[in-house]
Short mmCIF file of C-alpha atoms and ligand atoms in Angstrom, two decimals:
data_model
loop_
_atom_site.label_atom_id
_atom_site.label_comp_id
_atom_site.label_asym_id
_atom_site.label_seq_id
_atom_site.Cartn_x
_atom_site.Cartn_y
_atom_site.Cartn_z
CA MET A 1 -0.02 -0.03 0.05
CA ILE A 2 1.48 4.09 -0.88
CA PRO A 3 1.54 5.98 2.21
CA ARG A 4 -1.04 8.70 1.27
CA LEU A 5 1.56 11.49 1.19
CA ALA A 6 3.30 9.36 -0.85
CA ARG A 7 0.18 9.52 -2.53
CA ALA A 8 -0.25 13.08 -3.22
CA ALA A 9 3.48 13.50 -4.46
CA ILE A 10 2.63 10.56 -7.11
CA ILE A 11 -0.79 12.42 -8.49
CA SER A 12 0.53 16.39 -8.26
CA LEU A 13 3.33 14.09 -9.59
CA SER A 14 1.47 13.17 -12.81
CA ALA A 15 -0.27 16.79 -12.80
CA LEU A 16 2.81 18.48 -13.69
CA THR A 17 3.19 15.41 -15.99
CA CYS A 18 -0.08 15.90 -17.59
CA THR A 19 1.09 19.98 -17.68
CA ALA A 20 4.62 19.30 -19.18
CA GLN A 21 2.10 18.00 -22.23
CA ALA A 22 0.37 20.03 -22.74
CA SER A 23 2.91 22.49 -23.23
CA GLU A 24 4.18 20.18 -25.43
CA GLU A 25 4.70 21.30 -29.40
CA VAL A 26 5.40 20.43 -33.12
CA ASN A 27 6.37 23.24 -35.77
CA VAL A 28 5.50 22.36 -39.51
CA TYR A 29 6.50 24.23 -41.99
CA SER A 30 3.14 23.31 -45.13
CA TYR A 31 3.20 23.49 -48.63
CA ARG A 32 0.15 21.37 -48.07
CA GLN A 33 -3.30 22.48 -47.43
CA PRO A 34 -5.06 23.00 -45.14
CA PHE A 35 -8.27 20.79 -45.41
CA LEU A 36 -5.72 17.66 -45.71
CA VAL A 37 -3.04 18.21 -43.46
CA GLU A 38 -5.08 19.98 -40.10
CA PRO A 39 -7.96 16.86 -39.92
CA ILE A 40 -3.68 14.74 -39.81
CA PHE A 41 -2.61 17.00 -37.21
CA LYS A 42 -5.63 17.01 -34.29
CA ALA A 43 -5.56 13.10 -34.67
CA PHE A 44 -2.09 13.73 -32.97
CA THR A 45 -2.77 16.04 -31.03
CA ASP A 46 -5.68 14.18 -29.53
CA GLU A 47 -3.66 11.11 -29.07
CA THR A 48 0.12 12.84 -28.10
CA GLY A 49 -0.62 16.31 -25.77
CA ILE A 50 1.21 17.49 -28.48
CA GLU A 51 0.47 20.44 -29.99
CA VAL A 52 0.93 21.63 -33.58
CA ASN A 53 0.90 24.97 -34.61
CA VAL A 54 1.24 25.16 -39.26
CA VAL A 55 2.30 27.78 -41.92
CA PHE A 56 1.22 27.57 -44.53
CA ALA A 57 2.22 28.54 -47.58
CA LYS A 58 2.71 27.77 -51.74
CA LYS A 59 6.26 28.79 -51.81
CA GLY A 60 8.66 30.36 -50.43
CA LEU A 61 8.57 27.89 -47.43
CA ILE A 62 11.90 26.94 -47.89
CA GLU A 63 13.46 30.41 -48.62
CA ARG A 64 11.97 31.74 -45.03
CA LEU A 65 13.90 28.91 -43.72
CA LYS A 66 17.48 28.95 -44.84
CA LEU A 67 17.08 32.51 -43.53
CA GLU A 68 15.72 31.80 -40.41
CA ASP A 69 18.72 28.98 -40.19
CA ARG A 70 19.94 28.42 -36.78
CA ASN A 71 16.86 30.32 -34.91
CA SER A 72 14.25 29.17 -37.28
CA PRO A 73 11.27 27.43 -34.93
CA ALA A 74 10.52 24.81 -37.97
CA ASP A 75 10.82 21.19 -37.17
CA LEU A 76 9.38 19.66 -40.22
CA MET A 77 8.62 20.03 -43.28
CA LEU A 78 5.83 18.77 -45.90
CA THR A 79 6.12 19.37 -49.53
CA THR A 80 4.40 18.35 -52.79
CA ASP A 81 6.92 17.17 -54.76
CA ILE A 82 10.03 15.53 -54.27
CA GLY A 83 11.42 17.81 -55.83
CA SER A 84 11.69 20.09 -53.01
CA LEU A 85 13.04 17.20 -51.51
CA ASN A 86 16.03 16.91 -52.65
CA ASP A 87 16.24 21.23 -51.86
CA LEU A 88 15.66 20.81 -48.67
CA VAL A 89 19.06 18.49 -48.96
CA GLU A 90 20.40 20.24 -51.20
CA GLY A 91 20.80 23.19 -49.39
CA ASP A 92 21.82 21.61 -45.96
CA LEU A 93 19.03 22.09 -44.49
CA VAL A 94 17.30 18.92 -42.56
CA GLN A 95 19.50 16.30 -41.13
CA ALA A 96 18.54 12.06 -40.35
CA ALA A 97 15.72 10.59 -38.48
CA ALA A 98 16.01 7.62 -38.23
CA SER A 99 13.12 5.72 -36.93
CA ASP A 100 12.33 1.77 -36.17
CA VAL A 101 8.00 3.08 -37.51
CA LEU A 102 8.86 5.15 -41.32
CA GLU A 103 11.00 2.20 -41.59
CA ALA A 104 8.77 -0.89 -41.55
CA ASN A 105 6.36 1.70 -42.33
CA ILE A 106 7.31 3.31 -46.40
CA PRO A 107 8.79 0.97 -48.92
CA SER A 108 12.20 2.02 -49.79
CA ALA A 109 12.54 3.88 -52.87
CA TYR A 110 9.71 5.87 -51.34
CA ARG A 111 11.75 7.37 -48.53
CA ASP A 112 16.30 8.61 -48.91
CA PRO A 113 18.81 6.65 -48.54
CA ASP A 114 19.91 8.40 -45.36
CA ASP A 115 16.42 9.28 -44.42
CA ARG A 116 17.45 12.51 -44.98
CA TRP A 117 13.53 12.76 -46.46
CA PHE A 118 10.58 10.70 -45.82
CA GLY A 119 7.21 10.08 -48.39
CA LEU A 120 4.11 9.89 -47.29
CA THR A 121 2.00 9.67 -50.03
CA VAL A 122 2.36 8.63 -53.73
CA ARG A 123 0.44 11.04 -56.61
CA ALA A 124 0.35 8.77 -60.36
CA ARG A 125 1.26 11.74 -62.77
CA ILE A 126 -2.13 9.55 -65.23
CA ALA A 127 -2.99 10.45 -68.56
CA VAL A 128 -6.71 11.98 -68.96
CA VAL A 129 -8.15 11.88 -73.34
CA SER A 130 -11.43 13.22 -74.26
CA LYS A 131 -14.42 10.21 -73.89
CA GLU A 132 -15.52 11.82 -77.37
CA ARG A 133 -12.59 12.03 -79.58
CA VAL A 134 -10.46 8.96 -77.80
CA ALA A 135 -10.60 5.87 -79.23
CA ASP A 136 -9.74 3.13 -76.11
CA GLY A 137 -6.00 2.19 -76.41
CA ALA A 138 -4.99 4.58 -78.93
CA LEU A 139 -3.09 6.20 -75.54
CA LYS A 140 -0.53 3.52 -73.64
CA ARG A 141 3.63 5.19 -72.92
CA TYR A 142 4.16 8.74 -72.13
CA GLU A 143 7.03 8.48 -75.44
CA ASP A 144 3.55 8.33 -77.97
CA LEU A 145 2.46 11.68 -76.75
CA ALA A 146 5.50 12.75 -79.36
CA ASP A 147 3.55 10.71 -82.31
CA PRO A 148 2.68 13.89 -85.13
CA LYS A 149 -1.03 11.21 -84.71
CA TRP A 150 -1.63 13.78 -81.26
CA GLN A 151 -0.80 16.97 -83.77
CA GLY A 152 -2.85 20.08 -82.59
CA ARG A 153 -3.91 17.59 -79.64
CA LEU A 154 -2.14 17.35 -76.56
CA CYS A 155 -3.19 20.52 -73.45
CA SER A 156 -0.16 21.10 -71.10
CA ARG A 157 0.57 22.88 -67.61
CA SER A 158 4.49 25.00 -67.77
CA GLY A 159 7.39 22.15 -68.87
CA LYS A 160 8.59 23.72 -65.64
CA HIS A 161 6.50 22.60 -63.42
CA VAL A 162 7.96 20.16 -60.46
CA TYR A 163 5.09 17.43 -61.36
CA ASN A 164 6.34 17.67 -65.32
CA VAL A 165 10.20 17.88 -63.97
CA ALA A 166 9.55 15.05 -61.97
CA LEU A 167 8.12 13.35 -65.14
CA VAL A 168 10.69 14.62 -67.39
CA SER A 169 13.85 13.41 -64.88
CA SER A 170 12.18 9.43 -64.96
CA LEU A 171 11.95 9.42 -69.26
CA ILE A 172 15.81 10.61 -69.19
CA ALA A 173 15.93 7.50 -66.11
CA ALA A 174 14.55 5.10 -68.76
CA ASP A 175 14.62 6.02 -72.55
CA GLY A 176 18.45 8.99 -71.51
CA GLU A 177 18.82 12.14 -72.65
CA ALA A 178 19.44 11.59 -76.62
CA VAL A 179 15.68 10.68 -76.75
CA THR A 180 14.16 12.40 -73.63
CA ARG A 181 15.12 15.70 -75.75
CA ALA A 182 13.49 14.21 -78.71
CA TRP A 183 10.59 13.41 -77.41
CA LEU A 184 10.18 17.13 -75.65
CA ASP A 185 10.61 18.12 -79.29
CA GLY A 186 7.20 16.11 -80.77
CA VAL A 187 4.84 16.86 -76.96
CA LYS A 188 5.87 20.43 -78.34
CA ALA A 189 4.86 19.83 -81.75
CA ASN A 190 1.72 18.59 -80.83
CA LEU A 191 0.64 21.09 -77.91
CA ALA A 192 -3.56 22.56 -78.67
CA ARG A 193 -2.22 25.98 -76.51
CA LYS A 194 0.52 27.46 -75.14
CA PRO A 195 1.50 25.38 -71.72
CA GLN A 196 -1.10 27.86 -69.31
CA GLY A 197 -2.50 26.68 -66.31
CA ASN A 198 -2.43 23.84 -64.12
CA ASP A 199 -3.30 20.02 -63.60
CA ARG A 200 -7.49 20.58 -63.23
CA GLY A 201 -6.76 23.97 -65.73
CA GLN A 202 -6.02 20.75 -68.76
CA VAL A 203 -8.73 18.62 -68.39
CA LYS A 204 -11.49 21.29 -68.50
CA ALA A 205 -10.22 22.11 -71.71
CA ILE A 206 -10.60 18.72 -72.33
CA SER A 207 -14.21 19.56 -71.94
CA GLU A 208 -14.46 22.48 -73.87
CA GLY A 209 -12.86 20.42 -77.03
CA ALA A 210 -9.22 22.09 -76.99
CA CYS A 211 -7.36 19.16 -76.85
CA ASP A 212 -7.89 15.27 -76.17
CA VAL A 213 -4.45 14.26 -74.16
CA ALA A 214 -3.53 16.04 -70.46
CA LEU A 215 -1.50 14.71 -67.93
CA ILE A 216 -2.73 15.19 -64.47
CA ASN A 217 -1.30 13.87 -61.20
CA ASN A 218 -4.74 11.20 -59.95
CA TYR A 219 -5.66 13.04 -56.88
CA TYR A 220 -7.66 16.12 -58.66
CA MET A 221 -9.85 13.40 -60.81
CA GLY A 222 -11.13 12.36 -56.89
CA ASN A 223 -10.96 16.26 -56.13
CA MET A 224 -12.96 17.48 -59.33
CA LEU A 225 -15.52 14.86 -59.17
CA ALA A 226 -16.17 16.37 -55.52
CA ASP A 227 -16.49 20.02 -57.20
CA PRO A 228 -20.72 20.05 -58.36
CA GLU A 229 -18.35 23.54 -60.65
CA GLN A 230 -15.84 20.84 -61.79
CA ALA A 231 -17.53 17.70 -61.90
CA ALA A 232 -18.74 18.03 -65.27
CA TRP A 233 -14.59 17.97 -66.82
CA ALA A 234 -13.89 15.75 -65.45
CA GLU A 235 -16.69 13.22 -66.19
CA SER A 236 -15.46 14.13 -70.14
CA VAL A 237 -12.11 12.26 -69.66
CA SER A 238 -11.21 8.58 -69.16
CA ILE A 239 -7.98 7.98 -67.46
CA VAL A 240 -5.20 6.12 -68.40
CA PHE A 241 -1.79 4.26 -66.26
CA PRO A 242 0.85 5.41 -68.82
CA ASN A 243 3.75 2.25 -69.17
CA GLN A 244 1.94 -0.26 -68.35
CA GLY A 245 3.18 -2.37 -70.69
CA ASP A 246 6.57 -1.32 -69.55
CA ARG A 247 8.30 -0.04 -67.16
CA GLY A 248 4.93 2.06 -65.48
CA THR A 249 3.81 4.86 -64.76
CA HIS A 250 5.57 7.50 -63.50
CA VAL A 251 4.79 8.41 -59.94
CA ASN A 252 5.64 11.48 -57.66
CA LEU A 253 5.96 11.39 -54.00
CA SER A 254 4.74 14.67 -50.77
CA GLY A 255 6.73 14.04 -47.85
CA VAL A 256 8.17 15.38 -44.98
CA ALA A 257 11.76 15.92 -43.66
CA LEU A 258 13.50 16.65 -40.61
CA THR A 259 14.92 20.58 -40.19
CA LYS A 260 17.99 20.50 -39.66
CA HIS A 261 17.78 22.37 -35.59
CA ALA A 262 14.91 20.83 -35.28
CA PRO A 263 14.44 22.87 -32.02
CA ASN A 264 11.25 19.98 -30.50
CA ARG A 265 13.40 17.67 -32.02
CA GLU A 266 11.57 14.26 -30.89
CA ASN A 267 7.65 15.62 -30.68
CA ALA A 268 8.69 15.99 -34.92
CA ILE A 269 9.39 11.96 -35.74
CA ARG A 270 7.20 11.85 -33.59
CA LEU A 271 4.73 12.66 -35.60
CA MET A 272 6.56 12.42 -38.90
CA GLU A 273 5.90 8.22 -37.36
CA PHE A 274 2.24 10.15 -36.84
CA LEU A 275 1.25 10.73 -40.47
CA SER A 276 2.97 7.08 -41.98
CA ASP A 277 1.02 5.20 -39.44
CA ASP A 278 -2.12 3.91 -40.49
CA GLN A 279 -4.92 6.83 -39.92
CA ALA A 280 -3.58 9.58 -40.64
CA GLN A 281 -2.67 7.69 -44.34
CA ALA A 282 -5.71 6.79 -44.42
CA ILE A 283 -7.58 9.84 -43.58
CA TYR A 284 -4.56 10.98 -47.03
CA ALA A 285 -6.35 8.55 -48.68
CA LYS A 286 -9.78 9.85 -47.71
CA VAL A 287 -9.47 13.48 -48.08
CA ASN A 288 -7.59 13.59 -50.94
CA TYR A 289 -7.78 10.27 -53.01
CA GLU A 290 -3.73 9.87 -53.07
CA TYR A 291 -1.73 6.83 -52.98
CA PRO A 292 -1.06 6.60 -48.96
CA VAL A 293 2.94 4.96 -49.25
CA LYS A 294 2.09 2.23 -45.90
CA PRO A 295 1.40 -0.73 -47.84
CA GLY A 296 -2.63 -2.49 -46.54
CA VAL A 297 -3.97 0.84 -45.74
CA ALA A 298 -7.11 1.46 -47.75
CA TRP A 299 -7.47 3.11 -50.97
CA SER A 300 -10.31 5.45 -51.10
CA PRO A 301 -13.90 3.85 -53.55
CA LEU A 302 -12.34 6.44 -56.85
CA LEU A 303 -8.84 4.61 -56.98
CA GLN A 304 -9.78 1.06 -55.87
CA SER A 305 -12.42 1.49 -58.90
CA TRP A 306 -9.50 2.43 -61.44
CA GLY A 307 -7.40 -0.72 -60.26
CA THR A 308 -3.96 -1.18 -58.94
CA PHE A 309 -1.22 -0.47 -61.76
CA LYS A 310 2.56 -1.32 -62.26
CA THR A 311 4.50 2.01 -60.82
CA ASP A 312 7.72 2.67 -62.29
CA PRO A 313 10.68 1.57 -60.26
CA VAL A 314 13.37 3.77 -60.56
CA PRO A 315 14.34 5.24 -57.08
CA LEU A 316 12.72 8.99 -55.66
CA SER A 317 16.40 9.87 -55.40
CA GLU A 318 17.65 9.23 -58.60
CA ILE A 319 14.82 11.53 -59.87
CA ALA A 320 15.42 13.68 -57.64
CA ALA A 321 18.96 13.52 -58.69
CA LEU A 322 17.78 14.11 -62.29
CA ARG A 323 15.93 17.45 -62.11
CA VAL A 324 18.72 19.33 -63.35
CA ASP A 325 19.40 18.07 -66.19
CA ALA A 326 15.68 17.35 -66.70
CA ILE A 327 14.92 21.02 -66.43
CA LYS A 328 18.06 21.87 -69.33
CA LEU A 329 15.73 19.82 -71.27
CA VAL A 330 12.67 21.89 -70.89
CA ASP A 331 14.51 25.28 -71.16
CA GLU A 332 16.56 24.69 -74.82
CA SER A 333 13.38 22.59 -75.55
CA GLY A 334 11.82 25.77 -75.78
CA PHE A 335 8.76 23.69 -74.09
CA ASP A 336 6.46 26.70 -72.56
CA ASP A 337 7.14 29.80 -75.53
FE1 LIG B 1 -1.23 19.07 -56.90
#
């Protein structure tokens, strides 16, 4: 039996621990949008008592982290593609976060071999084709987009957008630089209009008859179908997973990295682990129609309806390493001019 006095001491000690826990925090700089990550952070705080403070922005967060240097409050960076994860590594702005949980949850192709970044969701760069004007099976590979049969029928966002740069990197990895250079020229020659707008804008253009084919990230199909003003755009197209007969469809990652001077390092690693685990992975899948990195987490019904597909197995670290070459080729092709 515990003497009364000692028991009182234990109670007050646990009360103290609770107070200490309530003031625990972790600070996140996020390129991911509030609608997506806020439900995940709330679940994390409910489970751990650790508050999550977030700065949301569409750009400039890496520059900000760099300027703030060791005075930065940021513990974690959340990004929407492999390129920015690579920028963080190249800028010496992150540190390794070795963790058994992260290693168990995230397949090795989707994390840095040196633990400096971790993928959290997989996004496939799929093709969308007009249901009315493109026959089933007419487009099978990214490489086909350079075929003159598509002349005047392609729409694209900027060739220098990170999603397209990663795709071009994957083509360099698969086909080499010379073939990719010729591919860019061929695709440019097939464009119906100067590159413009975002991924959804290309689908809108197809629905309006401005072009017949475009490349988009898979989750935009889900986002558009869920939006009464955009559903008709999405319904005007069929989706194609390119290169199913050979290397597979190119995928990119959203991910997370631990900042070099993270003031709340332990809490940050706990949040990283939480982001890679079942509950958060299920929210990513449900709220934004992305593919969970963690095997076994259920896909959204829409993605399930598309079925499984083969993904290009080239490691994302290799895609990141080819980025400078990819940007150079896109520039030289005058793709956006
Ligand atoms: Fe996006």
